[in-house]
Short mmCIF file of C-alpha atoms in Angstrom, two decimals:
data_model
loop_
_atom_site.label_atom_id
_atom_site.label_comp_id
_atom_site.label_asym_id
_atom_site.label_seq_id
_atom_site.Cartn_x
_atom_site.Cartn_y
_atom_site.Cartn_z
CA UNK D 225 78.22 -124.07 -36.10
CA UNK D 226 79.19 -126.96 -33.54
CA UNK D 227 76.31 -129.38 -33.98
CA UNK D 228 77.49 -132.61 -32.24
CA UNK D 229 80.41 -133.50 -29.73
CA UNK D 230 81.86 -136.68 -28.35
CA UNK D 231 84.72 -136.96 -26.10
CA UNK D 232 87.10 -139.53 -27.04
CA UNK D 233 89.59 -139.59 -23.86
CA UNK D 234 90.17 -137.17 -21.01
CA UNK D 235 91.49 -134.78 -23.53
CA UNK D 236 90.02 -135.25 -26.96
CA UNK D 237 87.45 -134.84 -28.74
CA UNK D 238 85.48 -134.90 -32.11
CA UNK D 239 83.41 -131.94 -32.89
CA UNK D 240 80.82 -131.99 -35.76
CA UNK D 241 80.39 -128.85 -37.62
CA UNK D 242 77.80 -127.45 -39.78
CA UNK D 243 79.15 -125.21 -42.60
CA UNK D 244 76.78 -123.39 -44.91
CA UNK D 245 78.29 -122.07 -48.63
CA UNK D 246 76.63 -119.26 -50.10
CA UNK D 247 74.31 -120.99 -52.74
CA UNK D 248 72.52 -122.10 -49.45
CA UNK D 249 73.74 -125.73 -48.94
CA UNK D 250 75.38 -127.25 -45.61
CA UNK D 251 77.99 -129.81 -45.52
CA UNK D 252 79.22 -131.28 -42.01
CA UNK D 253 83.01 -131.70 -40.56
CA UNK D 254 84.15 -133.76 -38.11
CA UNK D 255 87.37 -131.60 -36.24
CA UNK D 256 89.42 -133.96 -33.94
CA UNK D 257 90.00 -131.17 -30.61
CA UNK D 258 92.64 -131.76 -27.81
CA UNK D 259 92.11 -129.46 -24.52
CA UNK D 260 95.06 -129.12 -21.97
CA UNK D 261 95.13 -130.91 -18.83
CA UNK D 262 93.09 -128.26 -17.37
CA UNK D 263 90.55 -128.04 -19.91
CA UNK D 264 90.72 -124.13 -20.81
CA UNK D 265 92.24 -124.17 -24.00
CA UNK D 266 91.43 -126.09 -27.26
CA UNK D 267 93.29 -126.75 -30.54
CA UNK D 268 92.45 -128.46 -33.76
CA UNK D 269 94.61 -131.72 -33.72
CA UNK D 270 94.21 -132.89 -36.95
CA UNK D 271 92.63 -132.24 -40.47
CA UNK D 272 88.98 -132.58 -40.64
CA UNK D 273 87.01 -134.88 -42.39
CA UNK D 274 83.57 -134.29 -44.07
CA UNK D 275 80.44 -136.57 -42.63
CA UNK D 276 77.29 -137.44 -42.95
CA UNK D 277 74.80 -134.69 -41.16
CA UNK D 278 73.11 -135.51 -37.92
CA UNK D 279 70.17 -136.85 -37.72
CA UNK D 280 67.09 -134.61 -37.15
CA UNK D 281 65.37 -135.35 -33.99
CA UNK D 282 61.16 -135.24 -33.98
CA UNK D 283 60.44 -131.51 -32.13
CA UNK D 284 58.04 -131.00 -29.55
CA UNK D 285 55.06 -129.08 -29.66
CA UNK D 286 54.67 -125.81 -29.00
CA UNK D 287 53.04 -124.60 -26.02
CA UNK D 288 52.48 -121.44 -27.29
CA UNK D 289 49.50 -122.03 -29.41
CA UNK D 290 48.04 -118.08 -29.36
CA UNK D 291 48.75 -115.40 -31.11
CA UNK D 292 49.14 -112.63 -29.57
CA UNK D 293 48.54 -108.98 -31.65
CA UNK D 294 51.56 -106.71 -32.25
CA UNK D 295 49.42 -103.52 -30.83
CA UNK D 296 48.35 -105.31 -27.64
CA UNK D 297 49.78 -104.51 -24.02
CA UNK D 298 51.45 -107.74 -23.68
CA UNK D 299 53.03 -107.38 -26.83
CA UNK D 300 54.00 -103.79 -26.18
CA UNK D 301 55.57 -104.58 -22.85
CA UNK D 302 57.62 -107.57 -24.46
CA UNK D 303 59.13 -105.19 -26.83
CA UNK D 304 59.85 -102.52 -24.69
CA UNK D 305 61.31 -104.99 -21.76
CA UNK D 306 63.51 -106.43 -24.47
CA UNK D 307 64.80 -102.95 -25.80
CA UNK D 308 65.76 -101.84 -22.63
CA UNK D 309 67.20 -105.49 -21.83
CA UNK D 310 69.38 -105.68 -24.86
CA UNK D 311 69.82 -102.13 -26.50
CA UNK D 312 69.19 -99.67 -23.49
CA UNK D 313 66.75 -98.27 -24.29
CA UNK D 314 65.10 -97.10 -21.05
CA UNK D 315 65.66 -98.66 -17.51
CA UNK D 316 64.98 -102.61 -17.15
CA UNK D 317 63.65 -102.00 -14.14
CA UNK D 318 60.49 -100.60 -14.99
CA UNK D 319 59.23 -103.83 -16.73
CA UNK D 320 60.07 -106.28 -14.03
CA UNK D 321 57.63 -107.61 -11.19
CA UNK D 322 58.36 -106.58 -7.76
CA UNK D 323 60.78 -108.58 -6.63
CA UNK D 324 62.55 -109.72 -9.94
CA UNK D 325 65.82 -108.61 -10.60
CA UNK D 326 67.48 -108.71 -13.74
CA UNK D 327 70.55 -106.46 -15.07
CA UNK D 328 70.35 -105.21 -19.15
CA UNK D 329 73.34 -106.62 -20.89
CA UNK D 330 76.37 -104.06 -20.79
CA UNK D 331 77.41 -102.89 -22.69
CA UNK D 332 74.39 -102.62 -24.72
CA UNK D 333 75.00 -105.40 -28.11
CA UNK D 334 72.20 -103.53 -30.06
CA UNK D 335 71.11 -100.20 -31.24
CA UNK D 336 67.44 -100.87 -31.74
CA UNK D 337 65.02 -103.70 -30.68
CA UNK D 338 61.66 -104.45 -32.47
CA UNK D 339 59.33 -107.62 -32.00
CA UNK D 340 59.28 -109.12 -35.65
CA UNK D 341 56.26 -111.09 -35.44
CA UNK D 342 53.13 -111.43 -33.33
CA UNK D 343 53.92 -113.02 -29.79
CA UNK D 344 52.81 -116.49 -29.33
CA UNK D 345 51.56 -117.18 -25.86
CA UNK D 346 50.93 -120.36 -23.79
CA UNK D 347 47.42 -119.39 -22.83
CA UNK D 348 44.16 -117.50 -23.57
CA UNK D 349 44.49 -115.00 -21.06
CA UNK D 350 47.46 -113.39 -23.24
CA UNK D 351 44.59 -111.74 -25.74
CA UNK D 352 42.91 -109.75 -23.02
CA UNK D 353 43.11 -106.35 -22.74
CA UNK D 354 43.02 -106.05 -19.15
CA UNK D 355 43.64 -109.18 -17.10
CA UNK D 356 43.10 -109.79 -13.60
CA UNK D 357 46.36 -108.92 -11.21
CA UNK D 358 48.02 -112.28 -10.75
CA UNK D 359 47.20 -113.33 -14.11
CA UNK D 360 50.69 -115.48 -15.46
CA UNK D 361 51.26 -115.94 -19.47
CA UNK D 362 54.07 -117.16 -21.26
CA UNK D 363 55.27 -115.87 -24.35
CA UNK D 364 58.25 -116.69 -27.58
CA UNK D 365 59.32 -113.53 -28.05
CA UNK D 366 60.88 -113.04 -31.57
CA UNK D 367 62.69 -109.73 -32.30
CA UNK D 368 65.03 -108.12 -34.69
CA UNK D 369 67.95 -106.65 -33.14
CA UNK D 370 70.15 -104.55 -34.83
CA UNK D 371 73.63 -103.17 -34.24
CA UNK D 372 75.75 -100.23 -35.12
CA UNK D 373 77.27 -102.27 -37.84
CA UNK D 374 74.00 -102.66 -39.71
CA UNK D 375 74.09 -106.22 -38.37
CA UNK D 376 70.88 -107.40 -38.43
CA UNK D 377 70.08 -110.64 -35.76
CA UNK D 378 66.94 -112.79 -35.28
CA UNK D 379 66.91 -113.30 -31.48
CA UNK D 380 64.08 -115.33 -29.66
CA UNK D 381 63.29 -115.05 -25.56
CA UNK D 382 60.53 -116.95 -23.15
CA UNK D 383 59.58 -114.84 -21.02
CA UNK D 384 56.92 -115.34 -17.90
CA UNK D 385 54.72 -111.54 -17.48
CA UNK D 386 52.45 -110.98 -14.93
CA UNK D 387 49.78 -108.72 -14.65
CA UNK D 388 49.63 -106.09 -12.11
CA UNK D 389 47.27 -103.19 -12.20
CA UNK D 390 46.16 -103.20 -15.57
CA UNK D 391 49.49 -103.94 -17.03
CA UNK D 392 51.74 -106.19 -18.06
CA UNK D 393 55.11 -107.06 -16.29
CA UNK D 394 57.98 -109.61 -16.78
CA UNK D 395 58.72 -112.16 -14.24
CA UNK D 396 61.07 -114.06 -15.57
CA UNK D 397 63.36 -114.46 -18.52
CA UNK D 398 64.57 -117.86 -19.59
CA UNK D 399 67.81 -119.07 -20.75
CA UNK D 400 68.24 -121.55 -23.63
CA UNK D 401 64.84 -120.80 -25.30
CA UNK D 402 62.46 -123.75 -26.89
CA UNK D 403 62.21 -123.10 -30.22
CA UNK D 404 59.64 -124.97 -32.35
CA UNK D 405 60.21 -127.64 -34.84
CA UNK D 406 63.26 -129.95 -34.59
CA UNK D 407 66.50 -129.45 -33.24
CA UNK D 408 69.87 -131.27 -34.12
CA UNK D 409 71.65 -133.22 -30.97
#
């Protein structure tokens, strides 16, 4: 896994990469990279050498500080949204807020789609059973997604619901999701 980059001149550049060995440990590379002139291809210039690791930097904290149960509404319509979103399962369409649009991937990556663990949500409001229309939570969705190969992948979306009319409904889906704890630069 690429875990730090610097470019060196228009055209090169040193790419530190992560590589975990079986019994669990990680060593890290540094790969010298040359691009063409137009920047769409790469190639490994040179033979890499093994570094020090990155840093880690402090993470932020969390917003979403409440747990949400796996047999609520809002987790329910997290699950289902994200089924249909990533496996097909069911039209997208039906889980979005008027107004937001938002195409499944396709083809569909996944066979099945299940919420692992109990949604964490930014807010209070999230443990209700029925909140007031208008009401706006934000939740870390994590789920298990799993493929025709037997593939098993640990995915995690933010996503903004809203209620409307007793019932949960997504309103947005973000890209490049916040995960807790640190992250390397």
């Amino acid at each position: 896994m690429a875990v730090r980059s610097a470019q060196q001149t228009s055209t090169a550049w040193s790419v530190t990469l992560a590589a975990q060995y079986a019994d669990g440990s990680v060593r890290y590379f540094a790969v010298p990279v040359v691009a063409d002139s137009g920047g769409a291809s790469f190639t490994v210039s040179g033979a890499p050498g093994v570094v020090a690791g990155p840093v880690r930097a402090e993470g932020a904290r969390s917003p979403y500080t409440v747990t949400v149960p796996t047999d609520s509404g809002l987790s329910s319509a997290a699950g289902e949204f994200l089924a249909a979103y990533l496996a097909g399962a069911g039209e997208v369409d039906r889980y979005l807020s008027p107004g937001v649009s938002l195409s499944p991937v396709s083809p569909a990556p996944y066979q099945t789609v299940a919420v692992q663990q109990m949604l964490a949500a930014d807010q209070e409001a999230a443990a209700e059973s029925v909140p007031a229309d208008g009401t706006r939570v934000r939740v870390m969705a994590e789920v298990e997604a799993r493929d025709d190969g037997a593939g098993r992948w640990p995915l995690a979306y933010e996503l903004t619901l809203k209620a409307r009319s007793g019932r949960w409904e997504v309103a947005s889906l973000e890209s490049g999701t916040a995960q807790a704890g640190g992250a390397l630069s």
